[in-house]
Short mmCIF file of C-alpha atoms and ligand atoms in Angstrom, two decimals:
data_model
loop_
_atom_site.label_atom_id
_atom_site.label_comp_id
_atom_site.label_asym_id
_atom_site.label_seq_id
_atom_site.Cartn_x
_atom_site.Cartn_y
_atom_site.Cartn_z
CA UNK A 1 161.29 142.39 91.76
CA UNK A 2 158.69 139.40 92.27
CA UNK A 3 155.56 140.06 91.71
CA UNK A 4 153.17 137.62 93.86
CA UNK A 5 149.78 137.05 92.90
CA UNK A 6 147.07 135.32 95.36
CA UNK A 7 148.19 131.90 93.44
CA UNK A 8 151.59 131.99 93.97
CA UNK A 9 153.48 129.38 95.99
CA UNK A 10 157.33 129.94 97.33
CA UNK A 11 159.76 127.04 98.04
CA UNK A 12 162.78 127.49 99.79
CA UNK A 13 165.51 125.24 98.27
CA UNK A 14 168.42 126.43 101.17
CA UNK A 15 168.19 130.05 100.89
CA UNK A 16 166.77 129.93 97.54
CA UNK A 17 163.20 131.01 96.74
CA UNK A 18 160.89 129.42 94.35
CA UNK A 19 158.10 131.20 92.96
CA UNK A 20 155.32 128.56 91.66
CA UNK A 21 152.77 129.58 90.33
CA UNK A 22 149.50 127.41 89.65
CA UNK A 23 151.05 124.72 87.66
CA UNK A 24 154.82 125.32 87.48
CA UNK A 25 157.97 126.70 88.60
CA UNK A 26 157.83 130.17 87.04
CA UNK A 27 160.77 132.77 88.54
CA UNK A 28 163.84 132.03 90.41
CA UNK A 29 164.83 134.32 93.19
CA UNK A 30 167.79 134.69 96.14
CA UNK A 31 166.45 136.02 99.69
CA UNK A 32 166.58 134.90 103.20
CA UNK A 33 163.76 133.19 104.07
CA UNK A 34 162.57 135.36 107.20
CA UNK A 35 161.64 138.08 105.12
CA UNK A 36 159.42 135.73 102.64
CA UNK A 37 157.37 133.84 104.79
CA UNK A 38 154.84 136.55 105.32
CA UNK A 39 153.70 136.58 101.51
CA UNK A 40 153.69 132.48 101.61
CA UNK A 41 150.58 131.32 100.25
CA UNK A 42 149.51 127.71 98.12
CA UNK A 43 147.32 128.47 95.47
CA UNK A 44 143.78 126.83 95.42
CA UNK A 45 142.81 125.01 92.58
CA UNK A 46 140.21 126.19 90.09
CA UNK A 47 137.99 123.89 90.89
CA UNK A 48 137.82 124.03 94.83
CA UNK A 49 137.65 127.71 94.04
CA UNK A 50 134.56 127.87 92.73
CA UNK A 51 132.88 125.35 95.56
CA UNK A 52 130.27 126.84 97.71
CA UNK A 53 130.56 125.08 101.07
CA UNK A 54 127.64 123.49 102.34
CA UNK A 55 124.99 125.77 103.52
CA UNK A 56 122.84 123.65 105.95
CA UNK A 57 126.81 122.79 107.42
CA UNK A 58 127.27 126.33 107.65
CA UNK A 59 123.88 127.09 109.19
CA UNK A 60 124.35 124.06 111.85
CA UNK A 61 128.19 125.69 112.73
CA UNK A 62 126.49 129.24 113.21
CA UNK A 63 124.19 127.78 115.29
CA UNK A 64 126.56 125.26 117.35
CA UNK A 65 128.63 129.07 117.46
CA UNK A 66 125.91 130.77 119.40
CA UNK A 67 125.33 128.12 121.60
CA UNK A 68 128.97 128.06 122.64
CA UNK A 69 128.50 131.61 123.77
CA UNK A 70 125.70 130.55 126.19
CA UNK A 71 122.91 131.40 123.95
CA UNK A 72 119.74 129.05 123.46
CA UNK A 73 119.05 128.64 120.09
CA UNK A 74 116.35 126.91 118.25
CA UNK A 75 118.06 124.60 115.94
CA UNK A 76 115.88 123.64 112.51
CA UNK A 77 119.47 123.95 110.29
CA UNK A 78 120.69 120.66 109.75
CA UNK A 79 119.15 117.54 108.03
CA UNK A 80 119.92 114.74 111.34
CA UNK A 81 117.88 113.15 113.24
CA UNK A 82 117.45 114.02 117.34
CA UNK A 83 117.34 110.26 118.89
CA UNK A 84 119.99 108.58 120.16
CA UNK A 85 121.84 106.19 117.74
CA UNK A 86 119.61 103.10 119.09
CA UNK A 87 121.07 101.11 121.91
CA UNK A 88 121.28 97.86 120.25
CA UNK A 89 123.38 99.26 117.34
CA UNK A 90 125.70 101.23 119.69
CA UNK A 91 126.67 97.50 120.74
CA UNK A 92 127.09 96.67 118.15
CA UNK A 93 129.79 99.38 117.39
CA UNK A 94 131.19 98.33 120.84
CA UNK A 95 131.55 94.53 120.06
CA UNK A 96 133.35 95.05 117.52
CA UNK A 97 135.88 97.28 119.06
CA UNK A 98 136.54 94.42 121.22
CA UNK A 99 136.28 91.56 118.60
CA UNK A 100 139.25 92.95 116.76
CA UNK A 101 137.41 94.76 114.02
CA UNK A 102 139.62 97.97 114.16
CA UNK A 103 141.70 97.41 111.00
CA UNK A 104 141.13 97.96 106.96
CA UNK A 105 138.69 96.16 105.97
CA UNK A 106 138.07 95.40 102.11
CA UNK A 107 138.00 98.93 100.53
CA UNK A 108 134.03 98.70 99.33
CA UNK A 109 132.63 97.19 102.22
CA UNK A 110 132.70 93.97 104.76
CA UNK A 111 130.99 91.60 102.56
CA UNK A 112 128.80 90.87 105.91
CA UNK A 113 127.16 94.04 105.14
CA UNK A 114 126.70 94.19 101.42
CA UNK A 115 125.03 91.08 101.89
CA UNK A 116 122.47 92.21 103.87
CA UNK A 117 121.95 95.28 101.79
CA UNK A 118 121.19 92.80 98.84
CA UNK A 119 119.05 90.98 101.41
CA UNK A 120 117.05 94.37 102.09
CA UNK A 121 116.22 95.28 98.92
CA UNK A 122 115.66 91.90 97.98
CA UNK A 123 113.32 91.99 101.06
CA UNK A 124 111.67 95.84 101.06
CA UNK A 125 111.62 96.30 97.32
CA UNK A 126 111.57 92.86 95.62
CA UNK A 127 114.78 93.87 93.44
CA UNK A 128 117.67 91.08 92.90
CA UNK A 129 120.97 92.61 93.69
CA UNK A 130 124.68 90.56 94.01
CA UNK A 131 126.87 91.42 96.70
CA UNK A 132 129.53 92.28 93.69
CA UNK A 133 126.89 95.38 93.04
CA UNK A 134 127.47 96.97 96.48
CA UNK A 135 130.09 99.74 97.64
CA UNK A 136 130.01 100.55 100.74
CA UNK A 137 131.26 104.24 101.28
CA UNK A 138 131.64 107.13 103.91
CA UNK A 139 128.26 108.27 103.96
CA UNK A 140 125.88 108.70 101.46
CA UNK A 141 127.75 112.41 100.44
CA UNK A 142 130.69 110.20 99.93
CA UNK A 143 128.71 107.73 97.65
CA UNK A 144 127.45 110.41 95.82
CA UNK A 145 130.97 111.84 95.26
CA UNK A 146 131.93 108.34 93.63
CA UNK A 147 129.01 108.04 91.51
CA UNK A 148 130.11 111.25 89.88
CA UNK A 149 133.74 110.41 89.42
CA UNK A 150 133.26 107.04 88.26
CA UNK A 151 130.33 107.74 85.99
CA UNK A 152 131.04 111.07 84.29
CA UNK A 153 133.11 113.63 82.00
CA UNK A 154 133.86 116.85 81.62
CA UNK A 155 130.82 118.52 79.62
CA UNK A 156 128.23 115.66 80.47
CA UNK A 157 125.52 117.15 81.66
CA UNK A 158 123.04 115.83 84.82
CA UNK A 159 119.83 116.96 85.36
CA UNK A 160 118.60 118.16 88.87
CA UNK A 161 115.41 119.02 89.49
CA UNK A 162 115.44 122.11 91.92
CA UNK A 163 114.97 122.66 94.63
CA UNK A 164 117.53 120.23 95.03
CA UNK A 165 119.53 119.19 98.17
CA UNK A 166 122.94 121.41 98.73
CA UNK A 167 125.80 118.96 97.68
CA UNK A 168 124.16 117.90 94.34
CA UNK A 169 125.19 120.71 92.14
CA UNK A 170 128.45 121.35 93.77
CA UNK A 171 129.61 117.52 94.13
CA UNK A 172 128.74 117.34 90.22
CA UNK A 173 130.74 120.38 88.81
CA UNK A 174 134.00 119.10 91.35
CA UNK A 175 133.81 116.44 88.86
CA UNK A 176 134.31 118.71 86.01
CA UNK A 177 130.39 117.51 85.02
CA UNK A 178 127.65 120.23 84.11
CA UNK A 179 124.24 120.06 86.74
CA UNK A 180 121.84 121.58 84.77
CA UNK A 181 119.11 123.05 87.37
CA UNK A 182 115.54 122.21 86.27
CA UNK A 183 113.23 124.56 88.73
CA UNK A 184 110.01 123.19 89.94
CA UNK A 185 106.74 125.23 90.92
CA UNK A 186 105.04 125.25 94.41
CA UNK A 187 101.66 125.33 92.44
CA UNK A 188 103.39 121.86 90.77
CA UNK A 189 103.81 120.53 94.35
CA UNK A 190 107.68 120.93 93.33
CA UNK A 191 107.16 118.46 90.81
CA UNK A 192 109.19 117.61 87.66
CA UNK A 193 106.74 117.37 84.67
CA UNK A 194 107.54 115.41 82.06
CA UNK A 195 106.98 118.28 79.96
CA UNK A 196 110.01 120.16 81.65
CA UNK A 197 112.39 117.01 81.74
CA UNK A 198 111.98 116.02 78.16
CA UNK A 199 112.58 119.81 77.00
CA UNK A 200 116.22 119.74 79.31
CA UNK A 201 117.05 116.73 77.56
CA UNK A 202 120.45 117.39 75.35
CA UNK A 203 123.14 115.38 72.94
CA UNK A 204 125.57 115.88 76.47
CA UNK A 205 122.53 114.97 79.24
CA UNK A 206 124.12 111.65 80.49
CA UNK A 207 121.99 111.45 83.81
CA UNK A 208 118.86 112.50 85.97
CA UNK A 209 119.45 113.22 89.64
CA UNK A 210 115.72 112.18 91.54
CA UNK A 211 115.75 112.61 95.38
CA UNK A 212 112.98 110.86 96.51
CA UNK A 213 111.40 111.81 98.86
CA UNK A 214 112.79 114.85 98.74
CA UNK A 215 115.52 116.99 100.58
CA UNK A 216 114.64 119.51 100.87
CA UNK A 217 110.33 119.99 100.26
CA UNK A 218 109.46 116.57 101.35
CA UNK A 219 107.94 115.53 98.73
CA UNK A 220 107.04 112.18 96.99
CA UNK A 221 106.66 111.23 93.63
CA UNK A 222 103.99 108.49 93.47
CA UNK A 223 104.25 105.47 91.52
CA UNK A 224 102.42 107.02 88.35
CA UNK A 225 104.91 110.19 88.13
CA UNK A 226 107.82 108.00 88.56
CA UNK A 227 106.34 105.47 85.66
CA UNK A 228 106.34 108.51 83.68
CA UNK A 229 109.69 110.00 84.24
CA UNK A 230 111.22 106.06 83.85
CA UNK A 231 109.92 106.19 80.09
CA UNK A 232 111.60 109.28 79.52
CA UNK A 233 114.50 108.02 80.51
CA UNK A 234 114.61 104.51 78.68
CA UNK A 235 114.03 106.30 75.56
CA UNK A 236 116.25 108.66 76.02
CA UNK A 237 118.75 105.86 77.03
CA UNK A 238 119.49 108.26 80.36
CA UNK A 239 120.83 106.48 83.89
CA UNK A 240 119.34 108.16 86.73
CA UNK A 241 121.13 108.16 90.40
CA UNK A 242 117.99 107.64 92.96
CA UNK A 243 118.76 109.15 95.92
CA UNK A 244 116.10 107.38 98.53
CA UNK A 245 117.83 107.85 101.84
CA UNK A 246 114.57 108.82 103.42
CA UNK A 247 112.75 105.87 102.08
CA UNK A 248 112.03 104.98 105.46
CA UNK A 249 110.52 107.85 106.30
CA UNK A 250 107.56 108.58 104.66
CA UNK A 251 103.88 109.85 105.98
CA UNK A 252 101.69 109.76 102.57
CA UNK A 253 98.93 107.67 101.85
CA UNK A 254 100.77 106.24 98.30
CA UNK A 255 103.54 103.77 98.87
CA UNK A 256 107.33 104.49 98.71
CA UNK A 257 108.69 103.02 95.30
CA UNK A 258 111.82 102.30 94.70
CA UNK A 259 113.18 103.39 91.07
CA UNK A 260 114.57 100.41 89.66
CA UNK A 261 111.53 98.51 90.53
CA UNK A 262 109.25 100.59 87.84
CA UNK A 263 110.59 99.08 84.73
CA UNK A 264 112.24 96.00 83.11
CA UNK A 265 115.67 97.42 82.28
CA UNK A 266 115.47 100.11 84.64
CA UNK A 267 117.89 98.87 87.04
CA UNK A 268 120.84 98.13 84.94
CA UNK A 269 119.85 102.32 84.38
CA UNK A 270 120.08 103.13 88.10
CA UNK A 271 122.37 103.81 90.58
CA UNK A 272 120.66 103.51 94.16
CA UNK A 273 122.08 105.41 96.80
CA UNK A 274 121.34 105.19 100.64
CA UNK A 275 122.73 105.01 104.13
CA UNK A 276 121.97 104.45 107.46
CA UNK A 277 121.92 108.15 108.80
CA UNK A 278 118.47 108.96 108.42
CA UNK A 279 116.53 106.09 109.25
CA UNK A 280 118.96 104.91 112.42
CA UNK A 281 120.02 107.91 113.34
CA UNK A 282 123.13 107.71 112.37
CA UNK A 283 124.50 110.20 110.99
CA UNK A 284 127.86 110.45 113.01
CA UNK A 285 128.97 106.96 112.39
CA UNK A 286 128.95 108.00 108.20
CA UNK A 287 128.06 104.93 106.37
CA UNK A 288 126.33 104.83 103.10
CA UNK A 289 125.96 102.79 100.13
CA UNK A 290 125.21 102.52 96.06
CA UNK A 291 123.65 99.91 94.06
CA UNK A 292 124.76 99.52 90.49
CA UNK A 293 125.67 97.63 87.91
CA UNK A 294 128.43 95.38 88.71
CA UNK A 295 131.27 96.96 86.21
CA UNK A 296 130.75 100.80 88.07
CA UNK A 297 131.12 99.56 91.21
CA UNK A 298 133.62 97.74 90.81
CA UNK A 299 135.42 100.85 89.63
CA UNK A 300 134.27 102.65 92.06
CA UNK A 301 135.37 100.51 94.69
CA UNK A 302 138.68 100.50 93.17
CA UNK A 303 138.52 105.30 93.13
CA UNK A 304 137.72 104.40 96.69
CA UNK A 305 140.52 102.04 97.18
CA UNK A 306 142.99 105.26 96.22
CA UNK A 307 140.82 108.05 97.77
CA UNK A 308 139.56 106.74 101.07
CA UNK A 309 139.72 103.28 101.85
CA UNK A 310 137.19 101.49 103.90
CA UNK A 311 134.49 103.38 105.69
CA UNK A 312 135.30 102.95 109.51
CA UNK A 313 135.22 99.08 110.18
CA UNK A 314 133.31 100.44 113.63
CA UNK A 315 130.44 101.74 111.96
CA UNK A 316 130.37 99.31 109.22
CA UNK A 317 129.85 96.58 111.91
CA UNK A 318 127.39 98.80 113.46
CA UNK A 319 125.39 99.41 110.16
CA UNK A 320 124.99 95.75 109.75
CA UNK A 321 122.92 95.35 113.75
CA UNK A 322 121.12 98.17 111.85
CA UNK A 323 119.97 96.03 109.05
CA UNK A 324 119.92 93.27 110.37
CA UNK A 325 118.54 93.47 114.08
CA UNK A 326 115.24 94.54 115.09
CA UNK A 327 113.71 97.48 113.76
CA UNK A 328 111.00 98.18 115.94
CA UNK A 329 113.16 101.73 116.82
CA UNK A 330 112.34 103.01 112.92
CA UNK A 331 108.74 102.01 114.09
CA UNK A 332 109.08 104.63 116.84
CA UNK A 333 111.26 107.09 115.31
CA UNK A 334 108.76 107.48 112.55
CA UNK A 335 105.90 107.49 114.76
CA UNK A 336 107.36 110.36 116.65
CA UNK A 337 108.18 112.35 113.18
CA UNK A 338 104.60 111.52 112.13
CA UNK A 339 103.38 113.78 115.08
CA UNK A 340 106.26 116.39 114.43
CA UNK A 341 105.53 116.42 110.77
CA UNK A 342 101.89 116.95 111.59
CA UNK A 343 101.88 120.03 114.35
CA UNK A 344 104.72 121.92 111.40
CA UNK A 345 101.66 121.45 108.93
CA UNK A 346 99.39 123.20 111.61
CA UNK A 347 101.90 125.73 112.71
CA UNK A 348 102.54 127.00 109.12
CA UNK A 349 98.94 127.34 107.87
CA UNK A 350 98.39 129.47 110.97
CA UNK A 351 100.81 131.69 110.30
CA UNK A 352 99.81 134.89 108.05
CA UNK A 353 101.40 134.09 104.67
CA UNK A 354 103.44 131.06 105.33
CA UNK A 355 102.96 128.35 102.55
CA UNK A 356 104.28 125.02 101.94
CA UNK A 357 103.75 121.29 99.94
CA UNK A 358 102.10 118.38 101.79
CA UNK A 359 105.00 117.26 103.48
CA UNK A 360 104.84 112.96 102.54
CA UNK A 361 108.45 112.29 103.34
CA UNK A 362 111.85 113.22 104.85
CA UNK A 363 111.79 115.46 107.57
CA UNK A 364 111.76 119.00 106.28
CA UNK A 365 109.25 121.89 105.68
CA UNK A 366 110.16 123.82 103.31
CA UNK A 367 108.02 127.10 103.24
CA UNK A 368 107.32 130.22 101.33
CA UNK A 369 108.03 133.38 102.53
CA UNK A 370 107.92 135.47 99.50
CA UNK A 371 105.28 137.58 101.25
CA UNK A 372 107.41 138.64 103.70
CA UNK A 373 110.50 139.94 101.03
CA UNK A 374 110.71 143.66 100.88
CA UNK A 375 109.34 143.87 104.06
CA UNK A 376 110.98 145.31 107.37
CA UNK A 377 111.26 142.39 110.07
CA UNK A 378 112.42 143.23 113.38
CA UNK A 379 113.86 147.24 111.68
CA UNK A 380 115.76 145.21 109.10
CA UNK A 381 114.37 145.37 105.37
CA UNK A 382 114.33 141.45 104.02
CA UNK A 383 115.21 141.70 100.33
CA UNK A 384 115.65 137.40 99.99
CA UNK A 385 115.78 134.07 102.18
CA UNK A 386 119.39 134.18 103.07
CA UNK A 387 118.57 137.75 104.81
CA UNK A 388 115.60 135.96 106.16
CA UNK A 389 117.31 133.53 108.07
CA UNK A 390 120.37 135.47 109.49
CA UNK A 391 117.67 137.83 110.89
CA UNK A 392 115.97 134.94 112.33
CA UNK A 393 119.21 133.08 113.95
CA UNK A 394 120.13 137.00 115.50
CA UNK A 395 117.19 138.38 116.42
CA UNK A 396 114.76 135.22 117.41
CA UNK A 397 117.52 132.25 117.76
CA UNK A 398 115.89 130.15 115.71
CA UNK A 399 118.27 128.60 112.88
CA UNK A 400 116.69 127.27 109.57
CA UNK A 401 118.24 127.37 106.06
CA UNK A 402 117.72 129.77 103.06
CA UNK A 403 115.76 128.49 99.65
CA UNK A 404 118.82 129.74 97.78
CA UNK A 405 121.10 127.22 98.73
CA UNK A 406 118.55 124.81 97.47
CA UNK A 407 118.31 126.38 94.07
CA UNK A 408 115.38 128.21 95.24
CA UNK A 409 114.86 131.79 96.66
CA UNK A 410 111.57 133.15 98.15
CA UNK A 411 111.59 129.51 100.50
CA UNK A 412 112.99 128.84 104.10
CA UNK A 413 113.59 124.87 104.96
CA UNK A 414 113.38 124.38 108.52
CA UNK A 415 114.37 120.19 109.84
CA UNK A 416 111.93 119.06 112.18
CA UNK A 417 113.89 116.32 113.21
CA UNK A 418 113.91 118.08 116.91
CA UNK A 419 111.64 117.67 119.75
CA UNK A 420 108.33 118.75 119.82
CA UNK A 421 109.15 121.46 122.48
CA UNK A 422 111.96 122.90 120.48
CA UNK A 423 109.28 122.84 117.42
CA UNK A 424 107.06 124.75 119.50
CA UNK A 425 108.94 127.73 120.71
CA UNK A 426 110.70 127.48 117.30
CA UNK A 427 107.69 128.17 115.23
CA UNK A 428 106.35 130.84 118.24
CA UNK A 429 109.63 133.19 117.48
CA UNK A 430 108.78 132.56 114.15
CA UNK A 431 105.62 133.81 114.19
CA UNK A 432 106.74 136.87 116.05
CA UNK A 433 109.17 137.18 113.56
CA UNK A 434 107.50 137.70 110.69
CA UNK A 435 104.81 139.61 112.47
CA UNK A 436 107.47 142.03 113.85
N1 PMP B 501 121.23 112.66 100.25
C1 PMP B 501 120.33 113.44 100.86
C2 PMP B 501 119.09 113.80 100.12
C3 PMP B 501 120.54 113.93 102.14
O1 PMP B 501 119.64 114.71 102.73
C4 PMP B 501 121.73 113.59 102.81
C5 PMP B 501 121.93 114.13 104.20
N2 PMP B 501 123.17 114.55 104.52
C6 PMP B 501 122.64 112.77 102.14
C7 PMP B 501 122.37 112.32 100.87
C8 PMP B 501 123.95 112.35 102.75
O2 PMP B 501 123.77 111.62 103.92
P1 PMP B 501 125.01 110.97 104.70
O3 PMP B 501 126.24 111.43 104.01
O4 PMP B 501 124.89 111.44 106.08
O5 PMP B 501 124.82 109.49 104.56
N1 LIG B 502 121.40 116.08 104.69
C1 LIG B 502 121.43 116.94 105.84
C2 LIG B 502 120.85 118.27 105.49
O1 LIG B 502 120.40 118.48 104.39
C3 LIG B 502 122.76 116.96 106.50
C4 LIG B 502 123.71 118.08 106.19
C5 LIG B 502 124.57 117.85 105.02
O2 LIG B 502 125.11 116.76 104.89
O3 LIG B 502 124.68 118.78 104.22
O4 LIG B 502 120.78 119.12 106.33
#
């Protein structure tokens, strides 16, 4: 008899079965294939099994699902901007199609375009950066995942400060790392005190995790708070990953600031990620980037070098007329979230029990619905935000995504990187919603 649990993997050697199980050959066994191939299954690591996909994917594929069967739906899920890559960019991708630039290039990046990375922080930020400090990877998810790899252990621990943006937590325990979630108050402006990060601190804490501005409650530390939080962290000889892939998109009165740029010594501490996807709208074409000191990216040029290769030669060709051509279309993109950003702020405090932060970045609101939990919406009882927003998508076709996956239940976060039409009839339905 074989007994076949839900890891079990059979290999036919002729008409020989093989039973493996997780990690190795474990019972021998005669049978004609036919009658096996029903129970074939390949077991799924440990690891992968305890990954929760990506929610504000999942939201956007429910979404794209309903549309597909002719409904209209009123799409807030997914983090990505609504313009148009810009035209000039586009051409670029185009040119070098037709240049020739369609084989591998050098596995971290053209050297074209890590130079003009160095130039722009050089430029925006005033921070001195080699080429040799660059990687160029698939997306900023993609830098993240090398950061990780290259940078931690099993039992290190990295601090997140919740709510946090979906692939953090998840990205750092694939690598067999510990996130340990810090939660934040609304009445805190989701804040990290300094309080709260210095009490987190352990023997194993080996990095802090700062999203700034913030994915997903659009908020900004200002120059003060970050001063703060970069003493912690010299003392506590920490490094710190700054993800500022919305730096370009920010409506407060207080400047952006750049981590590295807060303290001497702070940048051989930091790992800067970034990309092109927000602020070009470009999130299809999946280039991002790190800054770091020279000996981690060169390693993890060299995981990328066995994992991935180079990020599309296309795009990285196209990411460079970003960078380097003229930027009047951020100008205009930001101009139009400005007035986006600013009708969400008026649409939520006019809606009975809606709250949410000043929204100073990014291009989320991320609100608070906890009055509405326990209630009956629509004739179905809402007991948390993942209820919340299913009942939304099927009964008002409007598609946001629950706190929870955020590290943060009793919230909603709704993009409002959409037009200010869709906002409209989007935040309408929502209204009826929770007034239903
Ligand atoms: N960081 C944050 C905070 C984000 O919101 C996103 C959006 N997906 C990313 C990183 C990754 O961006 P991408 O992989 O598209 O460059
Ligand atoms: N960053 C975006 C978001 O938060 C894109 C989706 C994703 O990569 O998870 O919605």
């Amino acid at each position: 008899m074989i007994r076949l649990s839900p890891y079990s993997v059979l290999i036919f050697h002729g008409n020989m079965l093989r039973v493996k199980s997780a990690s190795r050959y474990s019972l021998l066994y005669s049978a004609t294939c036919s009658s096996f191939l029903m129970f074939m299954t390949i077991a799924i690591s440990k690891i992968v099994q305890g990954l929760a996909p990506s929610a504000t994917l999942a939201m956007s594929a429910k979404a794209k699902e309903l549309k597909s069967q002719g409904k209209t739906v009123y799409d807030l899920s997914v983090g990505e901007p609504d313009f148009v890559t810009p035209q000039h960019i586009c051409d670029a991708g185009t040119a070098a199609m037709k240049s020739g630039y369609t084989k591998y290039t050098i596995a971290s990046g053209i050297p074209e375009l890590k130079k003009a990375i160095v130039e722009k922080y050089k430029i925006d930020y005033g921070l001195e950066y080699k080429p040799s400090q660059v990687v160029v990877s698939n997306g900023a998810k993609h830098s993240l995942h090398n950061v990780f790899f290259a940078t931690l252990d099993p039992n290190d621990e990295v601090i997140i400060p919740a709510p946090y943006w979906v692939s953090y937590a998840e990205l750092v325990k694939l690598s067999g790392a510990m996130p340990v979630i810090l939660s934040t108050e609304e009445s805190q402006n989701f804040k990290m005190t300094t309080e709260h990060f210095k009490q987190a601190i352990t023997p194993k804490t080996k990095m802090l995790l700062l999203c700034n501005p913030s994915n997903p409650t659009g908020i900004m530390y200002n120059a003060k708070e970050l001063e703060e939080i970069a003493d912690i962290v010299l003392k506590k000889n920490l490094f710190v990953i700054a993800d500022e892939i919305y730096d370009k998109l920010v409506y407060s009165n207080d400047q952006f600031v750049s981590f590295p740029t807060l303290r001497s010594g702070l940048q051989e501490r930091t790992i800067v990620v970034n990309g092109v996807s927000k602020t070009y709208a470009m999130t299809g074409w999946r280039v991002g980037w790190t800054l770091s000191p020279e000996n981690i990216a060169k390693k993890m040029g060299e995981l990328q070098s066995q994992e991935t290769s180079n990020p599309s030669s296309i795009s990285q060709h196209a990411a460079l007329a970003a960078l380097t051509g003229p930027q009047d279309c951020v100008t205009e993109m930001l101009a139009a979230f400005i007035e986006r950003r600013n009708y969400v702020a008026k649409r939520i405090a006019h809606i009975n029990g809606l709250t949410c932060p000043e929204m100073n970045g990014a291009f989320y609101v991320f609100f608070n619905i906890k009055n509405y939990l326990g209630k009956t919406l629509g004739g179905v009882r809402i007991d948390n935000s993942e209820q919340f927003c299913l009942e939304l998508l099927m009964q008002k076709q409007v598609a946001t995504v629950m706190g929870s996956a955020f590290g943060c239940e009793g919230y909603v976060r709704a993009s409002f990187a959409a037009g200010l039409d869709i906002l409209k009839e989007a935040f309408d339905r929502i209204s009826e919603f929770v007034n239903s």
